[in-house]
Coordinates of C-alpha atoms in Angstrom, one line a residue:
X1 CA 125.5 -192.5 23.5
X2 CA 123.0 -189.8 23.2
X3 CA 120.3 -189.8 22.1
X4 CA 116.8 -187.2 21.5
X5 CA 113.4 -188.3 20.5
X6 CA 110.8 -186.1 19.8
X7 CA 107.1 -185.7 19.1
X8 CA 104.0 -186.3 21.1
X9 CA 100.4 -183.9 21.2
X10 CA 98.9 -187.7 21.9
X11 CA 99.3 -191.3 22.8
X12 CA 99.4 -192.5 19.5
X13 CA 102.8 -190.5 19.4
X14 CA 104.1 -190.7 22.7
X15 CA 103.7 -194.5 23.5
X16 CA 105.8 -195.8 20.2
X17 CA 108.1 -192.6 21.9
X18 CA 108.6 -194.3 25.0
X19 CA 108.5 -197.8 23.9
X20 CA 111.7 -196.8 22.0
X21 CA 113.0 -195.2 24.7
X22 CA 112.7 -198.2 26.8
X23 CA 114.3 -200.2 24.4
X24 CA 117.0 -198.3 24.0
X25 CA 117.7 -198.2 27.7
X26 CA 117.2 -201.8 28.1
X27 CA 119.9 -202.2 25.3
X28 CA 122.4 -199.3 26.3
X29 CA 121.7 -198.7 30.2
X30 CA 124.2 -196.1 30.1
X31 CA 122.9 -193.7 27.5
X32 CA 121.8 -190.5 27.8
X33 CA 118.3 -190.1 26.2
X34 CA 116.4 -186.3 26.7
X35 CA 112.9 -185.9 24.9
X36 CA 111.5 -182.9 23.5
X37 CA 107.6 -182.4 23.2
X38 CA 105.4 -179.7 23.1
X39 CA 104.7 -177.8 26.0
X40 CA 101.1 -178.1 27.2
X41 CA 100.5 -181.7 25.6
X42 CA 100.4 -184.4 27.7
X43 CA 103.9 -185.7 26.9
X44 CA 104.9 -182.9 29.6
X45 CA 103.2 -185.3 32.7
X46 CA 103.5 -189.0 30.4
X47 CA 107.4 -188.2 29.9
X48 CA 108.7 -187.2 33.4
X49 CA 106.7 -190.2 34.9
X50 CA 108.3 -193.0 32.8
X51 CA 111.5 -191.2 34.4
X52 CA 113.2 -189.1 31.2
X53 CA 114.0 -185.8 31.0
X54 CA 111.7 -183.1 28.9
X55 CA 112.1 -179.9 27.1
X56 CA 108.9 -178.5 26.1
X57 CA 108.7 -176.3 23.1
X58 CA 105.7 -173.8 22.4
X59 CA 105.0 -174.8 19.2
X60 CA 101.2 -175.3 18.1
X61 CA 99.1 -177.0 14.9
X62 CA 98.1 -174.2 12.2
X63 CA 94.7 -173.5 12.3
X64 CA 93.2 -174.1 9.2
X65 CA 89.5 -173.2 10.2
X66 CA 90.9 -169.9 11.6
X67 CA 93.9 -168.8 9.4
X68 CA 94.0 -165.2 11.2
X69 CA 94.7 -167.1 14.4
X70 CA 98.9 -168.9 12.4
X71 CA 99.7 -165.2 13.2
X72 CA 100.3 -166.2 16.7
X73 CA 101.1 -169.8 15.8
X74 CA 104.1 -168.7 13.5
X75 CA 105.3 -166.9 16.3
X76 CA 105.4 -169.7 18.4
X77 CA 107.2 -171.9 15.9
X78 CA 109.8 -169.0 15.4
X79 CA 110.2 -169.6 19.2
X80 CA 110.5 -172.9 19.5
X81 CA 113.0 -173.5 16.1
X82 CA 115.2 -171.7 18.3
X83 CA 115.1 -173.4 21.5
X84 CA 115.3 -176.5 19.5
X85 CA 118.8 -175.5 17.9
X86 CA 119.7 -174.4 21.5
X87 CA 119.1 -177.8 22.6
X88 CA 120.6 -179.5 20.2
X89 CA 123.1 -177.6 20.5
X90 CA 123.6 -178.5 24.0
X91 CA 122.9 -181.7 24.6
X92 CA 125.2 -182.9 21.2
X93 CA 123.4 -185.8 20.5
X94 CA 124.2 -188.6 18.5
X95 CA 121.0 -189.3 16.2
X96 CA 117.5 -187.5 17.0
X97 CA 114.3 -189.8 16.4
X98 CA 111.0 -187.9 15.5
X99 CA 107.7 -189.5 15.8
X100 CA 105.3 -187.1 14.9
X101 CA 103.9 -184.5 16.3
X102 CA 104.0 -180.9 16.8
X103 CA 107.6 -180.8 18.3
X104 CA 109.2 -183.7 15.9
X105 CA 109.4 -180.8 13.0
X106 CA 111.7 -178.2 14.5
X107 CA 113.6 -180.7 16.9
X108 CA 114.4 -182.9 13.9
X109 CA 114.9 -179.3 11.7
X110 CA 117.4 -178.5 13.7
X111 CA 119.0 -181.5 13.6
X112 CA 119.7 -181.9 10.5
X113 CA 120.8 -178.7 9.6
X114 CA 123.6 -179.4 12.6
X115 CA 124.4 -183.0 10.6
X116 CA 123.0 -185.1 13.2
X117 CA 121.6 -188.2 12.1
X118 CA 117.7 -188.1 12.4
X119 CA 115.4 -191.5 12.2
X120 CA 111.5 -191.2 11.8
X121 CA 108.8 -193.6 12.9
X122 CA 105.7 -193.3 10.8
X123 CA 102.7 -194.8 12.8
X124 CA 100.3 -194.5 10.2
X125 CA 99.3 -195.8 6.8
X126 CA 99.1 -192.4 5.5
X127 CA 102.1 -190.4 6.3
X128 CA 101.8 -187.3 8.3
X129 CA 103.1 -183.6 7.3
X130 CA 105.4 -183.4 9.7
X131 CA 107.3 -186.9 8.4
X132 CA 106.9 -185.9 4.9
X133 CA 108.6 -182.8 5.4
X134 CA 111.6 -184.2 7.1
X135 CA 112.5 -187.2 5.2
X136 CA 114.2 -186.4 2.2
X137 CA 117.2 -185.6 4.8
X138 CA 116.4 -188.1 7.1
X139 CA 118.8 -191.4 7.6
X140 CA 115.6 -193.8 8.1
X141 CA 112.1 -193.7 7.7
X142 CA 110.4 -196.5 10.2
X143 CA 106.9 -197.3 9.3
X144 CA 103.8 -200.2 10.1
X145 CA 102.8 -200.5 7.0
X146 CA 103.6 -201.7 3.3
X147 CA 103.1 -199.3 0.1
X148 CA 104.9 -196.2 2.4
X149 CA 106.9 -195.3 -0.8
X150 CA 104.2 -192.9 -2.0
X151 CA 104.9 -191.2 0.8
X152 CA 109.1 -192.1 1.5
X153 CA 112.0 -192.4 -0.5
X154 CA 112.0 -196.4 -0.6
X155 CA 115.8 -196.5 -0.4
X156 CA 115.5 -195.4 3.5
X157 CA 112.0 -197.3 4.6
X158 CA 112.0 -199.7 7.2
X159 CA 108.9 -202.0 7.7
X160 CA 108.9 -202.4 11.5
X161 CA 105.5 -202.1 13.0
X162 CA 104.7 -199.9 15.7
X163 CA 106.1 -200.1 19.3
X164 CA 103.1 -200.8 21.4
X165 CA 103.1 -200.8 25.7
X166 CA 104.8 -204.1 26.3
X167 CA 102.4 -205.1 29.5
X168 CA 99.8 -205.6 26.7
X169 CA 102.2 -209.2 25.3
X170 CA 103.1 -209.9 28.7
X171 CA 99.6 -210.4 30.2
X172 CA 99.2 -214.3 30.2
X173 CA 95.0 -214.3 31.9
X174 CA 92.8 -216.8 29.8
X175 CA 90.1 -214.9 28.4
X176 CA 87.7 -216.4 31.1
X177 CA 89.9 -214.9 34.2
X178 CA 90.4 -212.1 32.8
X179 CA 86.8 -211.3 32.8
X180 CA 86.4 -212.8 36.4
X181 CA 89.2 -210.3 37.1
X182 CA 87.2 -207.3 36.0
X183 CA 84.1 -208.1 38.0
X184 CA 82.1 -210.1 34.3
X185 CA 81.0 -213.2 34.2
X186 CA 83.3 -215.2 32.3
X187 CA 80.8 -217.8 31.0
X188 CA 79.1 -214.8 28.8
X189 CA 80.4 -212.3 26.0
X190 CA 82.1 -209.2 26.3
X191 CA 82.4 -205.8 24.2
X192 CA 85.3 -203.6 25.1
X193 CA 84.6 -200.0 23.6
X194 CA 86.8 -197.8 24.0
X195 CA 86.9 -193.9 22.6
X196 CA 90.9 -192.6 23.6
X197 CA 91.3 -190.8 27.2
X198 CA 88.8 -187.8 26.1
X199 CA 86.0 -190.0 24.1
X200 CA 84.6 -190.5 21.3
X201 CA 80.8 -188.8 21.1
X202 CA 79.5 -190.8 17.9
X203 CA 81.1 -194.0 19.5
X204 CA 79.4 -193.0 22.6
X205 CA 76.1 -191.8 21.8
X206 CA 75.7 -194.9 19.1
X207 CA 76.6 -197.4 21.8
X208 CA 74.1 -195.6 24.3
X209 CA 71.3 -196.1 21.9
X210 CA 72.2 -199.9 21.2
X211 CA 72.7 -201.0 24.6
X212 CA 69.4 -202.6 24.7
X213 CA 70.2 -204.6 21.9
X214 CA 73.6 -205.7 22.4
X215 CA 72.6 -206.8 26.3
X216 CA 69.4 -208.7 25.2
X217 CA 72.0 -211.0 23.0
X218 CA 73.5 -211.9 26.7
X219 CA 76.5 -210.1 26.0
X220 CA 78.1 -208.0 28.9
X221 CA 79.8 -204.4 27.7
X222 CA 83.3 -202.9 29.2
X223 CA 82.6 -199.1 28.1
X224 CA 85.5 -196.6 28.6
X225 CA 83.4 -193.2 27.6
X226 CA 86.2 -190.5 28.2
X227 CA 86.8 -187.6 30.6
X228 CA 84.8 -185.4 28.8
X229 CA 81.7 -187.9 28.9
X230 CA 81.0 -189.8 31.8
X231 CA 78.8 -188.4 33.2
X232 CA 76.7 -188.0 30.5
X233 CA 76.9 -191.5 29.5
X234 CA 77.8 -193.8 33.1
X235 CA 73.8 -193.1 34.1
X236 CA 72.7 -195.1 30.7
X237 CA 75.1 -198.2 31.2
X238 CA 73.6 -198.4 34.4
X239 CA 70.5 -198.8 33.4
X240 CA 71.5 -202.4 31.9
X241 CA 72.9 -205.5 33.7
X242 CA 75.9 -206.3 33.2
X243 CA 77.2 -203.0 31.6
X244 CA 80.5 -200.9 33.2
X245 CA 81.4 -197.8 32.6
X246 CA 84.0 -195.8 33.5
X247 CA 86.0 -192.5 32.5
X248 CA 89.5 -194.7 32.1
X249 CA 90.7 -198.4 31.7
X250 CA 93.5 -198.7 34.4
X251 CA 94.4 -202.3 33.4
X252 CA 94.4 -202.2 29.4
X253 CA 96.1 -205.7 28.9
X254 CA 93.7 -207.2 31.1
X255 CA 90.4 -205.4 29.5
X256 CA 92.1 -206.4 25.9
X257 CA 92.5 -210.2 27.0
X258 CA 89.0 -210.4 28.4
X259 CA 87.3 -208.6 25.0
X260 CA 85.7 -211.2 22.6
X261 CA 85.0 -208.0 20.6
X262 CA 86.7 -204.5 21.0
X263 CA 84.8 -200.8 19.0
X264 CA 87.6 -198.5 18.8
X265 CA 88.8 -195.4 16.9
X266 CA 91.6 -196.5 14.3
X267 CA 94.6 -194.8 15.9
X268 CA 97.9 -196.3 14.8
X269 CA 98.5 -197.0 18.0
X270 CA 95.6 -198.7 19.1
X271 CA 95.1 -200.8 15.7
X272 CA 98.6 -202.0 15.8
X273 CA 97.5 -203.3 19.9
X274 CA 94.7 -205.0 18.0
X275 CA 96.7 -207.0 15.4
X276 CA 99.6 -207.7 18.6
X277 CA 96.7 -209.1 20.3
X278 CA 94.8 -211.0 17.3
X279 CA 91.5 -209.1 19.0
X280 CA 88.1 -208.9 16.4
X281 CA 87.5 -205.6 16.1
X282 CA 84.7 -202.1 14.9
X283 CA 86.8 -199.8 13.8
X284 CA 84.7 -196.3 13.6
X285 CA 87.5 -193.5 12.1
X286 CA 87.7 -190.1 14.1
X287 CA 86.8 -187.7 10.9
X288 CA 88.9 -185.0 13.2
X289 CA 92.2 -186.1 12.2
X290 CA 94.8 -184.6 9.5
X291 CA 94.5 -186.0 6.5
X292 CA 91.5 -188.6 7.4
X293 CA 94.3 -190.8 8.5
X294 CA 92.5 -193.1 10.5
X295 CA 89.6 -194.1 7.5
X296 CA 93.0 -195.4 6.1
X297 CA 94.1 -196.9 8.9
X298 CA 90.9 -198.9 9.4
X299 CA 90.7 -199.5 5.1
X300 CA 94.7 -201.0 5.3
X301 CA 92.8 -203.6 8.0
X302 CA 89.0 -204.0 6.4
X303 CA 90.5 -204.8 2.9
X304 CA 91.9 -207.7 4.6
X305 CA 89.2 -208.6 6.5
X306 CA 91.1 -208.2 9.5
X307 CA 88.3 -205.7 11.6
X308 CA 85.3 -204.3 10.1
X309 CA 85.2 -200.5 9.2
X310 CA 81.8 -198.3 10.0
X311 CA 82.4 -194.2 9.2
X312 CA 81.7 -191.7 12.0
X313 CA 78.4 -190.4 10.1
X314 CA 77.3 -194.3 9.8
X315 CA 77.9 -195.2 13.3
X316 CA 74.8 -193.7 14.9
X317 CA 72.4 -196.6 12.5
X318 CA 75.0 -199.2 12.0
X319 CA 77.4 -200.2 14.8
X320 CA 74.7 -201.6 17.3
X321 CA 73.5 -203.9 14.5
X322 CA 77.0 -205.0 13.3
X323 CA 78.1 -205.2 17.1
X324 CA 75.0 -207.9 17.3
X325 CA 75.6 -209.7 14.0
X326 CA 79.3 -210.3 15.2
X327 CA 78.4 -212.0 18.8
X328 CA 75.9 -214.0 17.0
X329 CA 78.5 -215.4 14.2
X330 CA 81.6 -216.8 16.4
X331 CA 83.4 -218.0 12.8
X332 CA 83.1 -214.5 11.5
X333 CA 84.8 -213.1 15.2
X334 CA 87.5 -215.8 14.8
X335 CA 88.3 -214.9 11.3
X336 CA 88.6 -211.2 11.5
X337 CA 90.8 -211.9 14.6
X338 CA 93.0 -214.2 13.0
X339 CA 93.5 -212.2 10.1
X340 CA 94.5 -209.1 12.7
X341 CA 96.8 -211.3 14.6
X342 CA 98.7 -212.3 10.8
X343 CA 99.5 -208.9 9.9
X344 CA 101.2 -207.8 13.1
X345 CA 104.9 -207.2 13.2
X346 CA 106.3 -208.1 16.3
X347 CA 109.2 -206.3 17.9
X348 CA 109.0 -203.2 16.5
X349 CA 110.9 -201.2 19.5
X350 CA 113.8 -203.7 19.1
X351 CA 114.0 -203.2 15.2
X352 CA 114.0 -199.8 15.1
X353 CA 116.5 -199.5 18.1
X354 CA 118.8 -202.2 16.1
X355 CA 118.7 -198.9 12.9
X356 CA 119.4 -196.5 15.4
X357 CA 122.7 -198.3 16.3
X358 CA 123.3 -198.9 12.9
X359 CA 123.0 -195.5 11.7
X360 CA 125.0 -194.1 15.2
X361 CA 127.8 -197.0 14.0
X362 CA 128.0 -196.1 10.2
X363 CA 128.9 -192.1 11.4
X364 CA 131.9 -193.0 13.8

């Protein structure tokens, strides 16, 4: 069996990519499974080293602040719809699954128009361009959350979850070692912020400015600031006992099971870790996102009361304050984290391998 998936430009993408892949090669040791991403995004490094094979197309995102510069970018998709039929071409697969992204379009494109079976995975409660456009000829549309047929034909929508890393599940610490394992004191709170593997500057800047406030509470903080921000922000944490912070979380699964609170963007991806983990949660939306699909990703969980939702422009007044309020109300913490843990859907790699097979079996 062969198979392609394609899609990536972030981890929000490339981790439900690989998470499938892994499934698939836990299932079917034997198949043949070659991914194609978007060269210069980070699927090119994350890819190889989980030990697949990548094509990188040059395809880029249309600039809508700049529309003089989608001269160069239509180029670059004329380019890459044709090494994407030569590829599918060549390697003859048997279905192609697209997870969003840059490359997902013309991979999935050409598939289709070569009658290949294609199979999306939606991450997010508001469907991305990409998706939208391929899935009135799609066999499948996977997705994490109910309501998708505004978006879907209903006929082909499979509720499945999103594939998170599985060391997150397999991590069995108590919440006390956990935080003995990461250098805290386990008898005291912690907050886990964390801002994706650049950073988050409103995240950043309105934690800086509540530190003083959150540590008088006795709380400790686990602050991931982001490549691009460390060393603006690591000389303010370490101003304050009992404050880390650090470019990168090594250890996720660990840093997850030793949080009593986690601040996060609301990435699919990340949200759907959350929920896994039945982990209280701030959810402060990135406003830089297509569509302002994270504010929906973090509404779909704050209608439920399962995490509490402050916007980017709010952050700065509001998230030290609710960051307070929620260490001093352990009820309110429990609640939000149970109501997380009761809308996760577990297995998601393993459903959506089970409609790959199904769709592979139904064309023989």
């Amino acid at each position: 069996m062969k198979v392609i998936i394609s899609g990536g430009g972030t981890g929000g993408h490339i981790f439900p990519a690989l998470s499938i892949a892994n499934a698939l090669r836990r299932r079917l040791p034997e198949c043949e499974i070659l991914y194609v991403g978007a060269l210069g995004r980070m699927e090119m490094e994350r890819v190889p080293a989980a030990g697949y094979k990548i094509v990188g197309l040059p395809v880029a995102g249309f600039d809508r602040k700049r529309p003089w510069r989608n001269v160069a970018v239509m180029i670059k998709l004329w380019k890459s719809m044709r090494l994407a039929r030569k590829t599918v071409r060549e390697f003859a697969p048997d279905i192609a699954v697209g997870v969003g992204g840059y490359a997902s379009g013309p991979t999935l494109k050409a598939a289709q128009k070569a009658g290949i079976p294609t199979l999306l995975q939606e991450q997010n409660s508001y469907a991305g361009v990409t998706n939208k456009l391929l899935a009135k000829d799609a066999r499948a549309i996977c997705c994490a959350y109910p309501g998708m047929e505004r978006f879907f034909p209903a006929d082909r929508i499979v509720l499945t979850g999103n594939p998170v890393r599985a060391n997150l599940a397999e991590c069995q610490l108590s919440r006390a070692a956990a935080k003995e394992k990461l250098g805290f004191d386990a008898d005291r709170p912690l907050v886990l912020v964390v801002g994706g593997s650049l950073g988050a500057r409103t995240i950043n800047e309105s934690l800086g400015g509540a530190l003083k406030d959150i540590t008088e509470t006795g709380a400790q903080v686990m602050w991931q600031t982001g490549k691009l921000y460390v060393e603006e922000f690591a000389p303010i944490a370490a101003q304050y006992s009992g404050v880390k912070a650090s470019a990168f979380i090594s250890d996720m699964a660990v840093a997850y099971r030793a949080a009593d609170l986690v601040v996060s963007r609301a990435g699919a991806g990340t949200i759907s870790e959350l929920q896994l983990l039945g982990k209280a949660s701030i959810l402060v939306p990135s406003p830089n996102v297509a569509e302002d699909h994270q504010r929906k990703n973090a509404e779909a969980l704050a209608i439920r009361n399962a995490a509490v939702m402050i916007l980017d422009a709010d952050a700065p007044e509001k998230l030290g304050s609710e960051v307070c309020s929620l260490l001093a109300d352990d009820a309110r913490r429990m609640s939000l984290a149970d109501n997380a843990l009761e809308m996760a859907l577990v297995g998601a790699d393993e459903k959506i391998v089970d409609k790959i097979l199904e769709i592979c079996q139904k064309g023989k």
